[in-house]
């Protein structure tokens, strides 16, 4: 009888060791996964938006809630809504550098915050529209209204980076696969960077829509759209 009792208790002890070991492994795995999730969420916050307060967004992830501050980032937090799933990417400094809404309520596209234009690039007030309706076939793309008329001397005298501008002139030569030389009516010149497959006509009067690109060797215009001047 004593031998049977000893064997029974030995078996209980073995099972106890196995159960304790398994519990320790599960606890360790859970802690490691939570720690990995927390570290991952510092750079990549993926979950459900639970609240939006100004430029601060709270996102519920798999394990915890994350508060993401959009202040100083190129995105507007107010474009998000509670109940929407998002993927938010941050850099080492904690600034939001990418936002990908998915599912949930349909929202307008995330809009990058625009810096105010400097005085020399400020657009004059638009004249009142003429009566009548322009036929759809002759309407210009809506996004062109965000570009500000300017001229080559103003841009080169006060170079600024990443502003939408409109220039008029003639492309007089092709400098490389992507670079062209634009010359205005007064003989001022600036380099255009047209890095797509669209043909760029030479020796024609054109209206150029693009963004300023301030480089070490000078200012260039990154071409977004061009049209003939009629």
C-alpha angles and dihedrals in degrees: 000000000000090000091053092048091050091049091049093051091045089054091049090051092051092050089047091054091049092048093048091047092049091048090051092051091049092048092048092048091048093049092048092049092049091049091048091048092050092050092046091049092057089070101020119036110188120174149072122325108235100173142004118204111176105297094344119095127188115210124190109217129183095281109014147003118267126203112211121194113208093187111132093009124119091246133082113229091202089074087073126079134199111266095037124119114228142175112215123187123199133189129229091278091055095249118143108248102168137022124188114184114202134181121340122081116354112254136182113265117281107271121214114229111254122220115228114264116252115248096259090057098043112125119237117241111283115248117245114273117259116248117266134049123280112231112252092239090062099043117115119230112279094232091066090074089073092066119093123221111243141151136235098250092053092049096047094043093053106021116195130174131241103007126140112241141169121219134178126210146096126287101229102178146005111239099184141336092298106013125087134175117238119199124190128212091271094053097256114144138204134171120251123206108208103173101173136081097260114118113252111211119223126217095015128119104251141178110223124204113193151125125264113248113196110204134174092260097044146292123315133180117234101214117228101165139355135191136178118262107238 
